[in-house]
Amino acid sequence: MTLPSSLGASVSLDGLSFQYGRAGLFPRRPAPRILHDIDLLVPAGRTVGLVGESGSGKSTIAKLMLGLLAPTQGRALLDGQPLAAMPARARARRIQMVFQDPYSSLNPRRTISEILTAPLRVHGVGDAASRAASVRRMMDAVGLVPAFAARYPRELSGGQRQRVAIARALMLEPRLLICDEPTSALDVSVQAQILNLLMELQRERGLGYLFISHNLAVVQHIADEIVVLQGGRVVERGPADQVYFAPAHPYTQQLIGATLAVPEPQEIAA
Ligand SMILES: Nc1ncnc2c1ncn2[C@@H]1O[C@H](COP(=O)(O)OP(=O)(O)O)[C@@H](O)[C@H]1O
Ligand SMILES: [Mg+2]
């Protein structure tokens, strides 16, 4: 049995079940269980694709892996330690998130340079000169020309904003990134560029990704392993090509059927 620590950085869910609290409109009604007995491991250097239709529990898994929610049963571990017990700052240095909507996730009143400097400032990393140098390097790494530093999010396209969101997530040099539908709000041709950027950054930095999407074709493009979620249960998992080209579960086959109407990202990228 391999200990998690010997794998390097990793985030894992271990027999995890979850239900949201009872507060809300119908406090006397028992809260439904959202996730059932989930096992999931995302090691550095690998991409796990999490796919399922809207409401299947994908974003809830993201929040559990970030330590924003605590499991009802089972464990959520970062580098082998319970996430819930870890200080928020320590978590933020190791695991970061890219959201679906690059329009609402960037502060409209801050320039790109200010947005990218903020994580370094908050965590007290470096001085003004070294922070400016880090911002320049990171903008280059995500394919943003230096002139964008002084611009505001509204002056950028959706794809450029998502590059900013990825750069911001990487400023503290985490080993793990949770990407929750990061390309779903983008045009298909821009989706392919962002997927290719994520893969390039992974090769350069050895990052581990949990890549969440409702679109199995997008997940197949980027993932090593695919986990299929239906109604909060894992119904199929395996190597990406196997799940995509030889799906065993009827639900996976149905998800693939739903993607056949749109072109594959690699066809667009060619
Ligand atoms: N804050 C919340 N309180 C109660 N129920 C929630 C909350 N957030 C999500 N849910 C419910 O949890 C289920 C899974 O939601 P979510 O994780 O957002 O799924 P997905 O990301 O796959 O669309 C849905 O039934 C949703 O209505
Ligand atoms: Mg979601």
XYZ file of C-alpha atoms and ligand atoms in Angstrom:
298
model
C 0.000 0.000 0.000
C 1.419 3.353 -1.056
C 1.187 6.135 1.502
C -0.199 9.407 0.141
C 2.966 11.261 1.207
C 5.103 9.103 -1.083
C 3.050 10.329 -4.066
C 4.038 13.950 -3.472
C 1.279 16.550 -3.526
C -2.200 15.129 -3.813
C -5.763 15.828 -2.852
C -8.111 12.959 -2.140
C -11.607 12.092 -1.059
C -11.893 8.894 0.894
C -15.309 7.245 1.329
C -16.818 10.699 1.349
C -20.527 11.429 1.694
C -22.052 14.869 1.944
C -25.311 16.659 2.575
C -25.895 20.393 2.828
C -27.134 21.738 6.184
C -30.779 21.845 7.154
C -31.024 25.639 7.234
C -33.046 27.272 4.505
C -36.617 27.287 3.270
C -37.703 23.920 4.705
C -35.599 23.437 7.842
C -37.705 20.512 9.097
C -37.319 18.564 5.895
C -34.235 16.285 6.098
C -31.505 17.548 3.766
C -30.969 15.159 0.856
C -27.626 13.446 0.547
C -25.767 15.039 -2.381
C -22.680 12.775 -2.563
C -22.477 9.060 -1.763
C -19.276 7.226 -0.798
C -16.913 9.053 -3.177
C -13.273 7.933 -3.571
C -11.170 10.306 -5.652
C -7.418 10.930 -5.870
C -5.790 13.811 -7.767
C -1.982 13.524 -7.683
C 0.461 16.190 -8.910
C 1.283 15.796 -12.587
C -1.989 14.062 -13.506
C -5.402 15.184 -14.710
C -8.547 13.604 -13.362
C -11.634 14.539 -15.367
C -14.901 14.695 -13.440
C -17.944 14.558 -15.656
C -21.674 14.479 -15.052
C -24.792 16.432 -15.903
C -25.832 19.618 -14.127
C -26.796 18.929 -10.494
C -24.807 15.664 -10.238
C -22.571 17.134 -7.504
C -19.418 18.211 -9.367
C -19.106 21.695 -7.857
C -19.842 20.296 -4.403
C -16.855 17.950 -4.868
C -14.744 20.974 -5.883
C -15.737 22.811 -2.691
C -14.935 19.751 -0.557
C -11.520 19.447 -2.223
C -10.835 23.109 -1.472
C -11.868 22.648 2.170
C -14.754 25.139 1.738
C -17.175 22.415 2.864
C -16.541 19.609 5.356
C -17.560 15.990 4.663
C -20.629 14.565 6.405
C -18.891 11.174 6.347
C -15.465 10.039 5.189
C -12.415 12.228 4.656
C -11.043 14.982 2.411
C -7.242 15.036 2.534
C -4.584 17.380 1.180
C -1.110 15.858 1.161
C -2.456 13.228 3.556
C -3.801 15.749 6.112
C -7.489 16.506 6.738
C -8.331 19.637 4.751
C -10.805 20.845 7.367
C -8.057 21.048 10.007
C -5.628 22.948 7.752
C -5.348 26.766 8.002
C -6.873 28.484 4.957
C -3.539 30.091 4.070
C -1.693 26.776 4.046
C -4.376 25.304 1.790
C -4.215 28.253 -0.584
C -0.472 27.731 -1.109
C -1.080 24.147 -2.264
C -4.415 24.100 -4.031
C -6.169 26.742 -6.110
C -9.265 27.045 -8.228
C -10.272 28.300 -11.680
C -13.982 29.052 -12.058
C -16.311 28.804 -15.007
C -17.113 32.451 -15.385
C -14.114 34.672 -16.142
C -16.445 37.692 -16.195
C -17.586 37.549 -12.574
C -14.481 36.003 -10.997
C -12.186 38.998 -11.680
C -12.568 42.264 -9.748
C -13.698 44.837 -12.369
C -12.056 47.734 -10.486
C -8.548 46.260 -10.480
C -6.026 46.168 -13.307
C -4.655 42.808 -14.449
C -1.367 43.630 -12.722
C -3.194 44.370 -9.434
C -5.287 41.195 -9.751
C -2.176 39.057 -10.206
C -0.180 40.794 -7.462
C -2.942 40.384 -4.858
C -2.232 36.726 -3.887
C 1.467 37.561 -3.341
C 0.589 40.616 -1.265
C -1.988 38.765 0.839
C 0.499 35.965 1.556
C 3.414 38.358 2.105
C 5.490 36.833 -0.687
C 8.450 38.923 -1.905
C 8.785 42.705 -2.225
C 7.327 45.118 -4.780
C 10.086 44.481 -7.323
C 10.005 40.691 -7.099
C 6.180 40.687 -7.235
C 6.255 42.782 -10.411
C 8.767 40.350 -11.920
C 6.571 37.366 -10.946
C 3.553 39.015 -12.592
C 5.517 39.585 -15.823
C 6.744 35.979 -15.870
C 3.277 34.571 -15.190
C 1.622 36.751 -17.848
C 4.176 35.448 -20.334
C 3.544 31.850 -19.206
C -0.204 32.153 -19.911
C 0.269 34.010 -23.210
C -0.688 37.553 -22.194
C 1.427 40.370 -23.671
C 2.911 42.859 -21.143
C 0.621 45.686 -22.332
C -2.320 43.899 -20.671
C -0.873 44.572 -17.205
C -2.415 48.044 -17.056
C -5.799 47.027 -18.491
C -9.046 46.190 -16.727
C -10.945 42.892 -17.080
C -13.692 44.562 -19.180
C -11.097 45.414 -21.831
C -10.248 41.706 -22.334
C -11.986 38.932 -24.264
C -13.427 35.901 -22.448
C -10.410 33.754 -23.335
C -7.977 36.456 -22.191
C -9.858 36.795 -18.905
C -9.659 33.053 -18.364
C -5.880 33.297 -18.953
C -5.793 35.937 -16.185
C -7.811 33.636 -13.890
C -5.362 30.778 -14.552
C -2.373 33.078 -13.954
C -3.898 34.308 -10.688
C -4.458 30.709 -9.540
C -0.781 29.914 -10.224
C 0.812 33.003 -8.587
C 1.378 31.164 -5.278
C 2.821 28.162 -7.181
C 0.303 25.570 -5.960
C 0.800 21.953 -7.020
C -2.911 21.297 -7.550
C -5.585 23.136 -9.493
C -9.328 22.576 -9.472
C -10.875 23.739 -12.711
C -14.689 23.861 -12.488
C -16.079 24.120 -16.050
C -13.224 26.510 -16.978
C -14.053 26.531 -20.694
C -17.848 26.216 -20.594
C -18.467 29.961 -20.997
C -16.054 30.274 -23.949
C -16.445 29.917 -27.722
C -15.411 26.487 -28.982
C -12.205 27.712 -30.688
C -11.159 29.570 -27.526
C -11.969 26.469 -25.417
C -9.283 24.534 -27.304
C -6.696 27.273 -26.696
C -7.386 27.245 -22.945
C -7.240 23.416 -22.781
C -3.914 23.474 -24.624
C -2.591 26.165 -22.269
C -3.568 24.081 -19.220
C -1.794 21.035 -20.669
C 1.352 23.075 -21.426
C 1.390 24.521 -17.882
C 0.998 21.013 -16.480
C 3.993 19.759 -18.463
C 6.149 22.705 -17.329
C 5.081 22.716 -13.671
C 3.997 19.164 -12.846
C 0.560 20.394 -11.773
C -2.266 18.058 -10.787
C -5.714 18.949 -12.121
C -9.227 18.060 -11.166
C -10.908 19.101 -14.399
C -14.683 19.360 -14.096
C -17.005 19.523 -17.083
C -20.439 18.388 -18.185
C -18.887 17.791 -21.626
C -17.214 14.391 -21.933
C -15.479 15.306 -25.213
C -13.719 18.239 -23.516
C -12.719 16.053 -20.548
C -11.401 13.300 -22.835
C -9.135 15.885 -24.527
C -7.304 16.789 -21.315
C -7.747 13.982 -18.741
C -5.631 10.910 -17.935
C -8.450 9.368 -15.921
C -12.187 10.028 -16.135
C -14.651 9.714 -13.272
C -18.349 9.758 -14.191
C -20.770 11.112 -11.596
C -24.514 10.526 -11.696
C -26.774 11.761 -8.911
C -23.820 12.060 -6.523
C -22.534 8.522 -7.181
C -19.526 7.410 -9.215
C -21.012 5.147 -11.902
C -17.890 4.632 -14.012
C -14.177 5.420 -13.856
C -11.051 4.457 -15.761
C -8.361 5.595 -18.209
C -9.744 8.469 -20.335
C -9.613 6.625 -23.665
C -11.323 3.571 -22.217
C -14.183 5.552 -20.682
C -14.625 7.671 -23.813
C -14.212 5.042 -26.528
C -15.548 1.980 -24.693
C -18.000 3.306 -22.092
C -19.462 0.543 -19.946
C -22.286 2.401 -18.200
C -25.458 3.500 -20.049
C -25.205 6.937 -18.400
C -21.680 7.435 -19.807
C -22.939 6.385 -23.242
C -25.722 8.935 -22.912
C -23.227 11.697 -21.988
C -21.133 10.831 -25.046
C -24.242 10.936 -27.219
C -24.921 14.449 -25.943
C -21.464 15.655 -27.079
C -21.556 14.219 -30.609
C -23.465 17.242 -31.908
C -20.466 19.556 -31.263
C -17.020 19.393 -32.905
C -14.119 17.900 -30.962
C -11.717 20.505 -29.515
C -8.708 18.942 -31.285
C -10.431 19.331 -34.666
C -10.855 23.029 -33.986
C -7.277 23.420 -32.738
C -5.775 21.810 -35.849
N -25.615 25.611 -1.047
C -26.428 24.585 -1.332
N -27.417 24.209 -0.462
C -28.241 23.172 -0.725
N -28.155 22.416 -1.843
C -27.208 22.729 -2.743
C -26.298 23.825 -2.545
N -25.461 23.895 -3.621
C -25.828 22.902 -4.456
N -26.873 22.191 -3.937
C -27.518 21.017 -4.540
O -26.552 19.989 -4.636
C -26.708 19.254 -5.849
C -25.399 19.230 -6.606
O -25.076 20.561 -7.013
P -23.677 20.923 -7.670
O -22.583 20.338 -6.842
O -23.657 22.385 -7.915
O -23.770 20.108 -9.059
P -23.029 20.359 -10.454
O -21.839 21.220 -10.226
O -22.702 18.982 -10.946
O -24.039 21.023 -11.349
C -27.854 19.909 -6.597
O -29.016 19.170 -6.339
C -27.941 21.280 -5.979
O -29.259 21.765 -6.031
Mg -21.213 22.988 -11.131
